[in-house]
């Protein structure tokens, strides 16, 4: 596998930017002296701590239903006389397998309640089911578990796709051949998305600008090339500098992608919001609340919304959105971080007040509530927020960020080195939970003493 293939695989993972920079040096055709110096300066940090990191280089991947499918095969003995090919990683395929396996007991995937939906003796006899009650119940339970697993798998896959969309745009639609056809554009997409995938640090500052000096030199190379695949770049970086190179058809297609994503993600957020009891005026959650799912979908929605608005500006079509301009979705904040903000003289993010003053975005998109562009701008001005900063205008990165080595984080807190991070993580430090006694010097590495 060459460097380009490894860069392609990185699109669906979470490597450190400095590790991607090493591959960029290998994959970039004929780099100039300046390109080699800039990229090499970042790539040199990949060998820090001998290249070891205690953080995962991937997003959590959902566990498929292979175990449940195998157990169902054994119980129903379906291999002998039925065509039961199943993709255990595909929830729809798993449900189809459950329907096929359960045909003999009248299984209905929409009726899985163990107490209310099982057939009694008379119903089983009427359906021609000759199994004993015990054997029928075993099969019903198995199919119920398999159906539930398919549901969990589908939700986990959707959450992972949303997480990747928030960090890397539509890189999942870039196929390998297209990626390899333009190495310079491929290098930019891989490195820039790696920068965007950096974990948030627990602090008072916002997320770091992903467009650093390496992204700058790679993007500059794409600008001067005559045959740059700007459509591929725009899938991951829908900024004006990329969108202006697209044809009307290409821009329209990308606009449609982002529009569909905005509506789908807003619909999910609406469902999550109706099930929550978060105070909209503060967006502060108590310990034990699942904030991760909301924040993942809110981040994906905001990314899609910003890209959608940017495409509308690039196409000169913002007037179409002006009568129904959905706002952003605020992420929820843990109470300890909110307390820290207050103790340091800060407060709630100014956007929180704007979010609370506007109709809910999914209601605007569904036509249930009215919210015009003027309404958004008025709410921003009322709370001292510049509406051009991601509320009504494309987001801009006017400055090139300075790269700094990727820190080792434990629940968002930067620590000195990977081994110390592993020690703190396994002890539960910074997690909001009681710290395990091992952090004071007991075994944390399978019987080995903690370093330091």
Short mmCIF file of C-alpha atoms in Angstrom, two decimals:
data_model
loop_
_atom_site.label_atom_id
_atom_site.label_comp_id
_atom_site.label_asym_id
_atom_site.label_seq_id
_atom_site.Cartn_x
_atom_site.Cartn_y
_atom_site.Cartn_z
CA UNK A 1 0.00 0.00 0.00
CA UNK A 2 1.57 3.30 -1.08
CA UNK A 3 1.29 6.71 0.61
CA UNK A 4 -1.74 7.79 -1.45
CA UNK A 5 -3.66 4.69 -0.44
CA UNK A 6 -2.81 5.30 3.20
CA UNK A 7 -3.93 8.90 2.85
CA UNK A 8 -7.19 7.68 1.35
CA UNK A 9 -7.76 5.34 4.28
CA UNK A 10 -7.11 8.24 6.66
CA UNK A 11 -10.24 10.01 5.41
CA UNK A 12 -12.38 7.55 7.37
CA UNK A 13 -10.15 7.59 10.45
CA UNK A 14 -8.60 10.07 12.87
CA UNK A 15 -4.81 10.17 12.51
CA UNK A 16 -2.76 13.01 13.93
CA UNK A 17 -2.04 15.77 11.36
CA UNK A 18 1.70 15.29 11.78
CA UNK A 19 1.33 11.64 10.80
CA UNK A 20 -0.63 12.67 7.71
CA UNK A 21 2.10 15.20 6.90
CA UNK A 22 4.62 12.33 6.72
CA UNK A 23 2.44 10.62 4.08
CA UNK A 24 1.95 13.91 2.24
CA UNK A 25 5.72 14.25 1.85
CA UNK A 26 5.77 10.82 0.22
CA UNK A 27 2.70 11.29 -1.97
CA UNK A 28 3.10 14.89 -3.18
CA UNK A 29 4.63 14.92 -6.69
CA UNK A 30 7.81 16.97 -7.02
CA UNK A 31 7.43 19.19 -3.95
CA UNK A 32 9.19 22.54 -4.09
CA UNK A 33 11.87 23.46 -1.59
CA UNK A 34 9.39 25.61 0.36
CA UNK A 35 6.72 22.89 0.36
CA UNK A 36 9.23 20.33 1.59
CA UNK A 37 10.43 22.69 4.34
CA UNK A 38 6.93 23.60 5.57
CA UNK A 39 5.48 20.10 5.42
CA UNK A 40 8.66 18.53 6.75
CA UNK A 41 8.65 20.86 9.74
CA UNK A 42 5.23 19.52 10.75
CA UNK A 43 6.01 15.92 9.82
CA UNK A 44 9.02 15.99 12.16
CA UNK A 45 6.65 16.05 15.13
CA UNK A 46 5.28 12.63 14.16
CA UNK A 47 8.31 11.00 15.79
CA UNK A 48 7.69 12.71 19.12
CA UNK A 49 7.46 10.09 21.88
CA UNK A 50 8.81 7.68 19.22
CA UNK A 51 5.55 8.03 17.33
CA UNK A 52 3.48 6.62 20.20
CA UNK A 53 0.14 8.14 21.19
CA UNK A 54 -2.31 6.98 23.81
CA UNK A 55 -5.27 8.36 21.84
CA UNK A 56 -7.22 6.35 19.29
CA UNK A 57 -6.42 6.99 15.65
CA UNK A 58 -9.99 6.25 14.62
CA UNK A 59 -13.56 7.13 15.44
CA UNK A 60 -15.40 4.41 17.34
CA UNK A 61 -16.66 1.85 14.84
CA UNK A 62 -20.00 0.17 15.53
CA UNK A 63 -19.78 -3.54 16.28
CA UNK A 64 -21.71 -5.56 13.71
CA UNK A 65 -24.29 -8.27 14.36
CA UNK A 66 -22.11 -11.25 13.39
CA UNK A 67 -22.38 -12.85 16.84
CA UNK A 68 -26.16 -12.52 16.94
CA UNK A 69 -26.52 -13.74 13.36
CA UNK A 70 -24.41 -16.81 14.11
CA UNK A 71 -26.49 -17.63 17.19
CA UNK A 72 -29.69 -17.26 15.17
CA UNK A 73 -28.36 -19.58 12.47
CA UNK A 74 -27.63 -22.25 15.07
CA UNK A 75 -30.99 -21.96 16.79
CA UNK A 76 -33.11 -21.88 13.61
CA UNK A 77 -30.84 -24.21 11.59
CA UNK A 78 -31.45 -22.02 8.53
CA UNK A 79 -28.32 -22.92 6.54
CA UNK A 80 -29.63 -26.24 5.34
CA UNK A 81 -32.68 -25.26 3.33
CA UNK A 82 -32.84 -21.45 3.11
CA UNK A 83 -30.78 -18.87 1.27
CA UNK A 84 -29.66 -16.79 4.25
CA UNK A 85 -26.74 -14.71 3.04
CA UNK A 86 -26.54 -11.73 5.35
CA UNK A 87 -24.25 -8.74 5.73
CA UNK A 88 -23.83 -8.49 9.49
CA UNK A 89 -22.65 -4.87 9.14
CA UNK A 90 -25.83 -3.79 7.34
CA UNK A 91 -28.87 -3.25 9.61
CA UNK A 92 -31.34 -3.73 6.74
CA UNK A 93 -29.69 -7.00 5.74
CA UNK A 94 -29.84 -8.17 9.36
CA UNK A 95 -33.55 -7.36 9.56
CA UNK A 96 -34.20 -9.18 6.28
CA UNK A 97 -32.37 -12.20 7.68
CA UNK A 98 -34.49 -12.05 10.85
CA UNK A 99 -37.68 -11.96 8.75
CA UNK A 100 -36.53 -14.92 6.67
CA UNK A 101 -35.43 -16.95 9.70
CA UNK A 102 -38.59 -16.11 11.61
CA UNK A 103 -41.05 -16.84 8.81
CA UNK A 104 -41.78 -20.24 10.35
CA UNK A 105 -42.99 -18.73 13.63
CA UNK A 106 -44.91 -15.81 12.16
CA UNK A 107 -42.30 -13.23 13.19
CA UNK A 108 -43.32 -9.59 12.70
CA UNK A 109 -40.49 -7.07 13.15
CA UNK A 110 -43.01 -4.38 14.12
CA UNK A 111 -44.35 -6.47 17.00
CA UNK A 112 -41.50 -7.54 19.28
CA UNK A 113 -42.87 -7.07 22.79
CA UNK A 114 -42.22 -10.31 24.65
CA UNK A 115 -45.30 -10.01 26.84
CA UNK A 116 -47.81 -8.58 24.39
CA UNK A 117 -46.84 -9.88 20.92
CA UNK A 118 -46.12 -13.59 21.35
CA UNK A 119 -48.61 -16.05 19.94
CA UNK A 120 -50.55 -18.12 22.46
CA UNK A 121 -51.18 -21.84 22.10
CA UNK A 122 -54.31 -21.40 19.95
CA UNK A 123 -52.65 -18.84 17.66
CA UNK A 124 -49.59 -21.06 17.23
CA UNK A 125 -51.77 -24.02 16.33
CA UNK A 126 -53.78 -21.91 13.90
CA UNK A 127 -50.54 -20.75 12.22
CA UNK A 128 -49.29 -24.32 11.92
CA UNK A 129 -46.42 -23.82 14.39
CA UNK A 130 -45.64 -27.19 15.95
CA UNK A 131 -42.94 -26.04 18.34
CA UNK A 132 -43.31 -26.37 22.08
CA UNK A 133 -43.92 -23.18 24.05
CA UNK A 134 -40.34 -23.24 25.32
CA UNK A 135 -38.83 -23.61 21.84
CA UNK A 136 -41.15 -20.94 20.42
CA UNK A 137 -40.17 -18.54 23.22
CA UNK A 138 -36.47 -19.18 22.62
CA UNK A 139 -36.85 -18.28 18.95
CA UNK A 140 -38.97 -15.23 19.71
CA UNK A 141 -36.38 -13.95 22.18
CA UNK A 142 -33.55 -14.54 19.70
CA UNK A 143 -35.30 -12.63 16.91
CA UNK A 144 -36.17 -9.87 19.34
CA UNK A 145 -32.51 -9.50 20.32
CA UNK A 146 -31.42 -9.62 16.68
CA UNK A 147 -33.94 -6.93 15.74
CA UNK A 148 -32.83 -4.74 18.65
CA UNK A 149 -29.19 -5.20 17.63
CA UNK A 150 -30.00 -4.10 14.08
CA UNK A 151 -31.61 -0.96 15.49
CA UNK A 152 -28.62 -0.17 17.71
CA UNK A 153 -26.23 -0.84 14.85
CA UNK A 154 -28.13 1.49 12.53
CA UNK A 155 -28.17 4.29 15.10
CA UNK A 156 -24.46 3.87 15.84
CA UNK A 157 -23.61 3.99 12.15
CA UNK A 158 -25.71 7.12 11.67
CA UNK A 159 -23.98 8.75 14.63
CA UNK A 160 -20.55 7.91 13.22
CA UNK A 161 -21.52 9.31 9.81
CA UNK A 162 -22.72 12.52 11.48
CA UNK A 163 -19.49 12.78 13.46
CA UNK A 164 -17.42 12.34 10.30
CA UNK A 165 -19.57 14.84 8.39
CA UNK A 166 -19.03 17.45 11.10
CA UNK A 167 -15.25 17.00 10.88
CA UNK A 168 -14.59 16.17 7.24
CA UNK A 169 -17.59 16.99 5.11
CA UNK A 170 -18.56 14.52 2.39
CA UNK A 171 -15.24 12.68 2.17
CA UNK A 172 -17.16 9.40 2.34
CA UNK A 173 -18.39 9.91 -1.24
CA UNK A 174 -14.87 10.29 -2.66
CA UNK A 175 -13.87 7.02 -4.28
CA UNK A 176 -10.32 5.71 -4.35
CA UNK A 177 -9.73 6.18 -8.09
CA UNK A 178 -10.80 9.81 -7.98
CA UNK A 179 -8.63 10.43 -4.94
CA UNK A 180 -5.57 8.97 -6.64
CA UNK A 181 -6.18 10.86 -9.90
CA UNK A 182 -5.18 14.21 -8.36
CA UNK A 183 -2.41 13.68 -5.78
CA UNK A 184 -2.05 17.38 -4.90
CA UNK A 185 -5.77 17.79 -4.20
CA UNK A 186 -5.77 14.46 -2.37
CA UNK A 187 -2.94 15.61 -0.11
CA UNK A 188 -4.80 18.80 0.74
CA UNK A 189 -8.07 17.00 1.47
CA UNK A 190 -6.36 14.39 3.68
CA UNK A 191 -4.29 16.90 5.65
CA UNK A 192 -7.00 19.56 6.03
CA UNK A 193 -9.58 17.04 7.24
CA UNK A 194 -7.03 15.60 9.68
CA UNK A 195 -6.69 19.08 11.14
CA UNK A 196 -10.45 19.42 11.36
CA UNK A 197 -10.70 16.10 13.19
CA UNK A 198 -8.57 17.27 16.11
CA UNK A 199 -10.29 16.66 19.44
CA UNK A 200 -11.63 19.61 21.37
CA UNK A 201 -9.58 20.71 24.34
CA UNK A 202 -11.30 21.51 27.62
CA UNK A 203 -10.80 25.24 27.74
CA UNK A 204 -12.30 28.67 27.30
CA UNK A 205 -11.06 29.27 23.76
CA UNK A 206 -12.90 28.09 20.67
CA UNK A 207 -11.78 25.40 18.28
CA UNK A 208 -8.44 26.05 16.60
CA UNK A 209 -8.41 27.22 12.98
CA UNK A 210 -7.67 24.06 10.93
CA UNK A 211 -6.16 26.01 8.04
CA UNK A 212 -2.49 26.03 9.06
CA UNK A 213 0.75 26.54 7.12
CA UNK A 214 0.71 23.05 5.60
CA UNK A 215 -2.89 23.43 4.42
CA UNK A 216 -1.90 26.83 3.03
CA UNK A 217 0.97 25.55 0.87
CA UNK A 218 -1.04 22.56 -0.34
CA UNK A 219 -4.00 24.75 -1.27
CA UNK A 220 -1.67 27.19 -3.04
CA UNK A 221 -0.35 24.32 -5.15
CA UNK A 222 -3.91 23.40 -6.11
CA UNK A 223 -4.58 27.00 -7.16
CA UNK A 224 -1.79 27.08 -9.73
CA UNK A 225 -2.50 23.65 -11.21
CA UNK A 226 -4.57 23.67 -14.38
CA UNK A 227 -6.44 20.42 -13.76
CA UNK A 228 -7.18 20.52 -10.01
CA UNK A 229 -10.22 18.52 -8.98
CA UNK A 230 -12.01 21.37 -7.23
CA UNK A 231 -15.19 19.35 -6.84
CA UNK A 232 -13.34 16.85 -4.67
CA UNK A 233 -11.79 19.64 -2.61
CA UNK A 234 -15.19 21.32 -2.18
CA UNK A 235 -16.66 18.12 -0.74
CA UNK A 236 -14.29 18.50 2.21
CA UNK A 237 -13.69 22.26 2.15
CA UNK A 238 -16.79 24.11 0.88
CA UNK A 239 -15.23 27.57 1.08
CA UNK A 240 -15.46 30.33 -1.48
CA UNK A 241 -11.88 29.77 -2.68
CA UNK A 242 -12.89 26.27 -3.77
CA UNK A 243 -16.51 26.90 -4.77
CA UNK A 244 -15.63 29.65 -7.22
CA UNK A 245 -13.90 27.07 -9.43
CA UNK A 246 -17.03 24.92 -9.80
CA UNK A 247 -19.41 24.98 -12.74
CA UNK A 248 -23.07 25.82 -12.17
CA UNK A 249 -24.00 22.14 -12.33
CA UNK A 250 -21.25 21.13 -9.91
CA UNK A 251 -22.20 23.88 -7.47
CA UNK A 252 -25.88 22.96 -7.74
CA UNK A 253 -25.14 19.31 -7.00
CA UNK A 254 -23.08 20.22 -3.93
CA UNK A 255 -25.77 22.63 -2.77
CA UNK A 256 -28.31 19.83 -3.01
CA UNK A 257 -26.12 17.53 -0.92
CA UNK A 258 -25.76 20.07 1.87
CA UNK A 259 -29.44 21.02 1.73
CA UNK A 260 -30.48 17.39 2.17
CA UNK A 261 -27.98 16.96 5.02
CA UNK A 262 -29.28 20.07 6.83
CA UNK A 263 -32.86 18.81 6.73
CA UNK A 264 -31.99 15.25 7.75
CA UNK A 265 -29.81 16.35 10.66
CA UNK A 266 -32.35 18.95 11.81
CA UNK A 267 -34.99 16.22 11.90
CA UNK A 268 -32.78 14.07 14.15
CA UNK A 269 -32.09 17.04 16.43
CA UNK A 270 -35.80 17.69 16.69
CA UNK A 271 -36.38 14.15 17.92
CA UNK A 272 -33.54 14.40 20.45
CA UNK A 273 -34.79 17.76 21.68
CA UNK A 274 -38.31 16.48 22.31
CA UNK A 275 -36.87 13.70 24.47
CA UNK A 276 -34.62 16.04 26.48
CA UNK A 277 -35.20 18.43 29.36
CA UNK A 278 -32.30 20.81 28.70
CA UNK A 279 -32.82 24.46 29.66
CA UNK A 280 -32.70 26.22 26.31
CA UNK A 281 -31.55 29.51 27.85
CA UNK A 282 -28.36 28.00 29.27
CA UNK A 283 -27.80 24.68 27.42
CA UNK A 284 -26.12 23.38 30.58
CA UNK A 285 -26.61 19.69 31.35
CA UNK A 286 -26.28 17.82 34.59
CA UNK A 287 -24.00 14.82 35.11
CA UNK A 288 -25.30 11.59 33.62
CA UNK A 289 -27.10 13.16 30.66
CA UNK A 290 -26.09 11.86 27.21
CA UNK A 291 -24.63 15.09 25.85
CA UNK A 292 -22.37 13.34 23.35
CA UNK A 293 -25.16 12.35 20.96
CA UNK A 294 -26.71 15.81 20.93
CA UNK A 295 -23.34 17.52 20.45
CA UNK A 296 -22.37 15.15 17.63
CA UNK A 297 -25.56 15.85 15.69
CA UNK A 298 -25.51 19.56 16.54
CA UNK A 299 -21.93 19.78 15.24
CA UNK A 300 -22.89 17.98 12.04
CA UNK A 301 -25.95 20.20 11.57
CA UNK A 302 -23.95 23.39 12.08
CA UNK A 303 -21.28 22.22 9.64
CA UNK A 304 -23.92 21.35 7.05
CA UNK A 305 -25.77 24.62 7.64
CA UNK A 306 -22.61 26.70 7.22
CA UNK A 307 -21.69 24.84 4.03
CA UNK A 308 -25.24 25.20 2.73
CA UNK A 309 -25.22 28.96 3.33
CA UNK A 310 -21.77 29.24 1.74
CA UNK A 311 -23.00 27.42 -1.37
CA UNK A 312 -26.07 29.68 -1.53
CA UNK A 313 -23.83 32.76 -1.34
CA UNK A 314 -21.55 31.35 -4.03
CA UNK A 315 -24.55 30.65 -6.29
CA UNK A 316 -26.13 34.03 -5.59
CA UNK A 317 -29.27 32.34 -4.24
CA UNK A 318 -29.47 33.60 -0.65
CA UNK A 319 -32.73 35.37 -1.48
CA UNK A 320 -34.37 31.93 -1.73
CA UNK A 321 -33.47 31.20 1.90
CA UNK A 322 -34.18 34.66 3.32
CA UNK A 323 -37.88 33.98 4.14
CA UNK A 324 -37.00 30.79 6.08
CA UNK A 325 -33.54 31.12 7.58
CA UNK A 326 -32.91 28.42 10.23
CA UNK A 327 -30.56 29.29 13.04
CA UNK A 328 -27.66 27.32 14.44
CA UNK A 329 -28.04 24.56 17.01
CA UNK A 330 -26.14 25.17 20.23
CA UNK A 331 -24.07 22.41 21.77
CA UNK A 332 -24.79 21.58 25.39
CA UNK A 333 -22.21 22.35 28.05
CA UNK A 334 -21.27 20.42 31.16
CA UNK A 335 -21.94 22.18 34.44
CA UNK A 336 -18.27 22.10 35.49
CA UNK A 337 -17.16 23.89 32.31
CA UNK A 338 -19.94 26.46 32.76
CA UNK A 339 -18.76 27.01 36.34
CA UNK A 340 -15.20 27.50 35.10
CA UNK A 341 -16.41 30.12 32.63
CA UNK A 342 -18.13 32.00 35.44
CA UNK A 343 -15.15 31.75 37.82
CA UNK A 344 -12.84 33.24 35.19
CA UNK A 345 -15.11 36.19 34.61
CA UNK A 346 -16.86 34.78 31.58
CA UNK A 347 -20.37 33.58 31.00
CA UNK A 348 -22.49 31.72 28.52
CA UNK A 349 -21.45 31.87 24.89
CA UNK A 350 -23.17 34.89 23.29
CA UNK A 351 -24.67 32.62 20.62
CA UNK A 352 -26.69 30.87 23.34
CA UNK A 353 -28.94 33.89 23.79
CA UNK A 354 -29.47 34.14 20.03
CA UNK A 355 -30.34 30.45 19.82
CA UNK A 356 -32.85 30.83 22.66
CA UNK A 357 -34.48 33.87 21.04
CA UNK A 358 -35.06 32.25 17.65
CA UNK A 359 -37.53 29.52 16.66
CA UNK A 360 -36.10 26.01 16.72
CA UNK A 361 -34.28 25.27 13.43
CA UNK A 362 -36.21 22.08 12.63
CA UNK A 363 -39.49 23.92 13.09
CA UNK A 364 -38.37 26.58 10.63
CA UNK A 365 -37.32 23.97 8.07
CA UNK A 366 -40.61 22.11 8.51
CA UNK A 367 -42.61 25.30 8.03
CA UNK A 368 -44.07 25.11 11.54
CA UNK A 369 -42.38 28.35 12.61
CA UNK A 370 -41.36 31.49 10.76
CA UNK A 371 -37.85 32.87 10.95
CA UNK A 372 -36.51 35.24 8.30
CA UNK A 373 -32.96 36.39 7.74
CA UNK A 374 -33.98 39.74 9.21
CA UNK A 375 -35.20 37.97 12.34
CA UNK A 376 -31.84 36.26 12.75
CA UNK A 377 -29.91 39.50 12.24
CA UNK A 378 -32.16 41.36 14.70
CA UNK A 379 -31.67 38.66 17.37
CA UNK A 380 -27.90 38.78 16.85
CA UNK A 381 -27.78 42.56 17.20
CA UNK A 382 -30.01 42.44 20.29
CA UNK A 383 -27.48 40.22 22.04
CA UNK A 384 -24.29 41.84 20.78
CA UNK A 385 -23.42 39.15 18.23
CA UNK A 386 -22.15 39.88 14.74
CA UNK A 387 -24.63 38.10 12.42
CA UNK A 388 -21.94 37.73 9.78
CA UNK A 389 -20.02 35.39 12.09
CA UNK A 390 -21.60 32.12 10.91
CA UNK A 391 -25.24 33.14 11.47
CA UNK A 392 -26.00 34.66 8.06
CA UNK A 393 -22.70 34.71 6.15
CA UNK A 394 -20.07 32.11 5.19
CA UNK A 395 -17.43 31.47 7.80
CA UNK A 396 -14.03 32.85 6.87
CA UNK A 397 -10.53 31.99 8.06
CA UNK A 398 -8.67 35.18 7.30
CA UNK A 399 -5.43 34.11 9.00
CA UNK A 400 -3.28 31.02 8.60
CA UNK A 401 -2.95 29.21 11.91
CA UNK A 402 0.38 28.18 13.33
CA UNK A 403 0.71 24.42 13.72
CA UNK A 404 1.37 23.04 17.16
CA UNK A 405 1.95 19.37 17.96
CA UNK A 406 -1.18 17.39 18.73
CA UNK A 407 -1.52 17.25 22.53
CA UNK A 408 -2.27 14.12 24.51
CA UNK A 409 -5.74 14.62 25.95
CA UNK A 410 -7.58 12.99 28.83
CA UNK A 411 -11.25 13.97 28.58
CA UNK A 412 -10.20 17.17 26.86
CA UNK A 413 -7.36 18.07 29.26
CA UNK A 414 -3.84 18.21 27.81
CA UNK A 415 -1.22 16.22 29.73
CA UNK A 416 2.52 15.88 29.44
CA UNK A 417 2.96 12.54 27.63
CA UNK A 418 1.07 9.46 26.37
CA UNK A 419 1.94 7.11 29.26
CA UNK A 420 0.80 9.64 31.83
CA UNK A 421 -2.36 10.15 29.79
CA UNK A 422 -3.08 6.41 29.81
CA UNK A 423 -2.57 6.33 33.57
CA UNK A 424 -4.97 9.20 34.19
CA UNK A 425 -7.54 7.89 31.70
CA UNK A 426 -7.65 4.41 33.26
CA UNK A 427 -7.91 5.94 36.72
CA UNK A 428 -10.91 8.02 35.65
CA UNK A 429 -9.32 11.44 36.19
CA UNK A 430 -11.17 14.37 34.57
CA UNK A 431 -14.12 12.09 33.75
CA UNK A 432 -16.47 13.55 36.34
CA UNK A 433 -16.55 10.18 38.10
CA UNK A 434 -14.84 9.07 41.34
CA UNK A 435 -11.10 8.59 40.76
CA UNK A 436 -9.90 5.02 41.16
CA UNK A 437 -7.44 4.49 43.99
CA UNK A 438 -4.81 3.20 41.56
CA UNK A 439 -3.98 6.75 40.45
CA UNK A 440 -2.16 7.31 43.72
CA UNK A 441 0.45 4.71 42.84
CA UNK A 442 -1.30 1.36 42.53
CA UNK A 443 -1.27 -0.87 39.44
CA UNK A 444 -2.89 0.57 36.34
CA UNK A 445 -1.08 -1.28 33.57
CA UNK A 446 -2.07 -4.87 34.28
CA UNK A 447 -0.03 -5.05 37.45
CA UNK A 448 2.71 -2.57 36.51
CA UNK A 449 3.28 0.56 38.54
CA UNK A 450 2.18 3.89 37.15
CA UNK A 451 4.95 5.85 35.43
CA UNK A 452 6.34 8.93 37.08
#
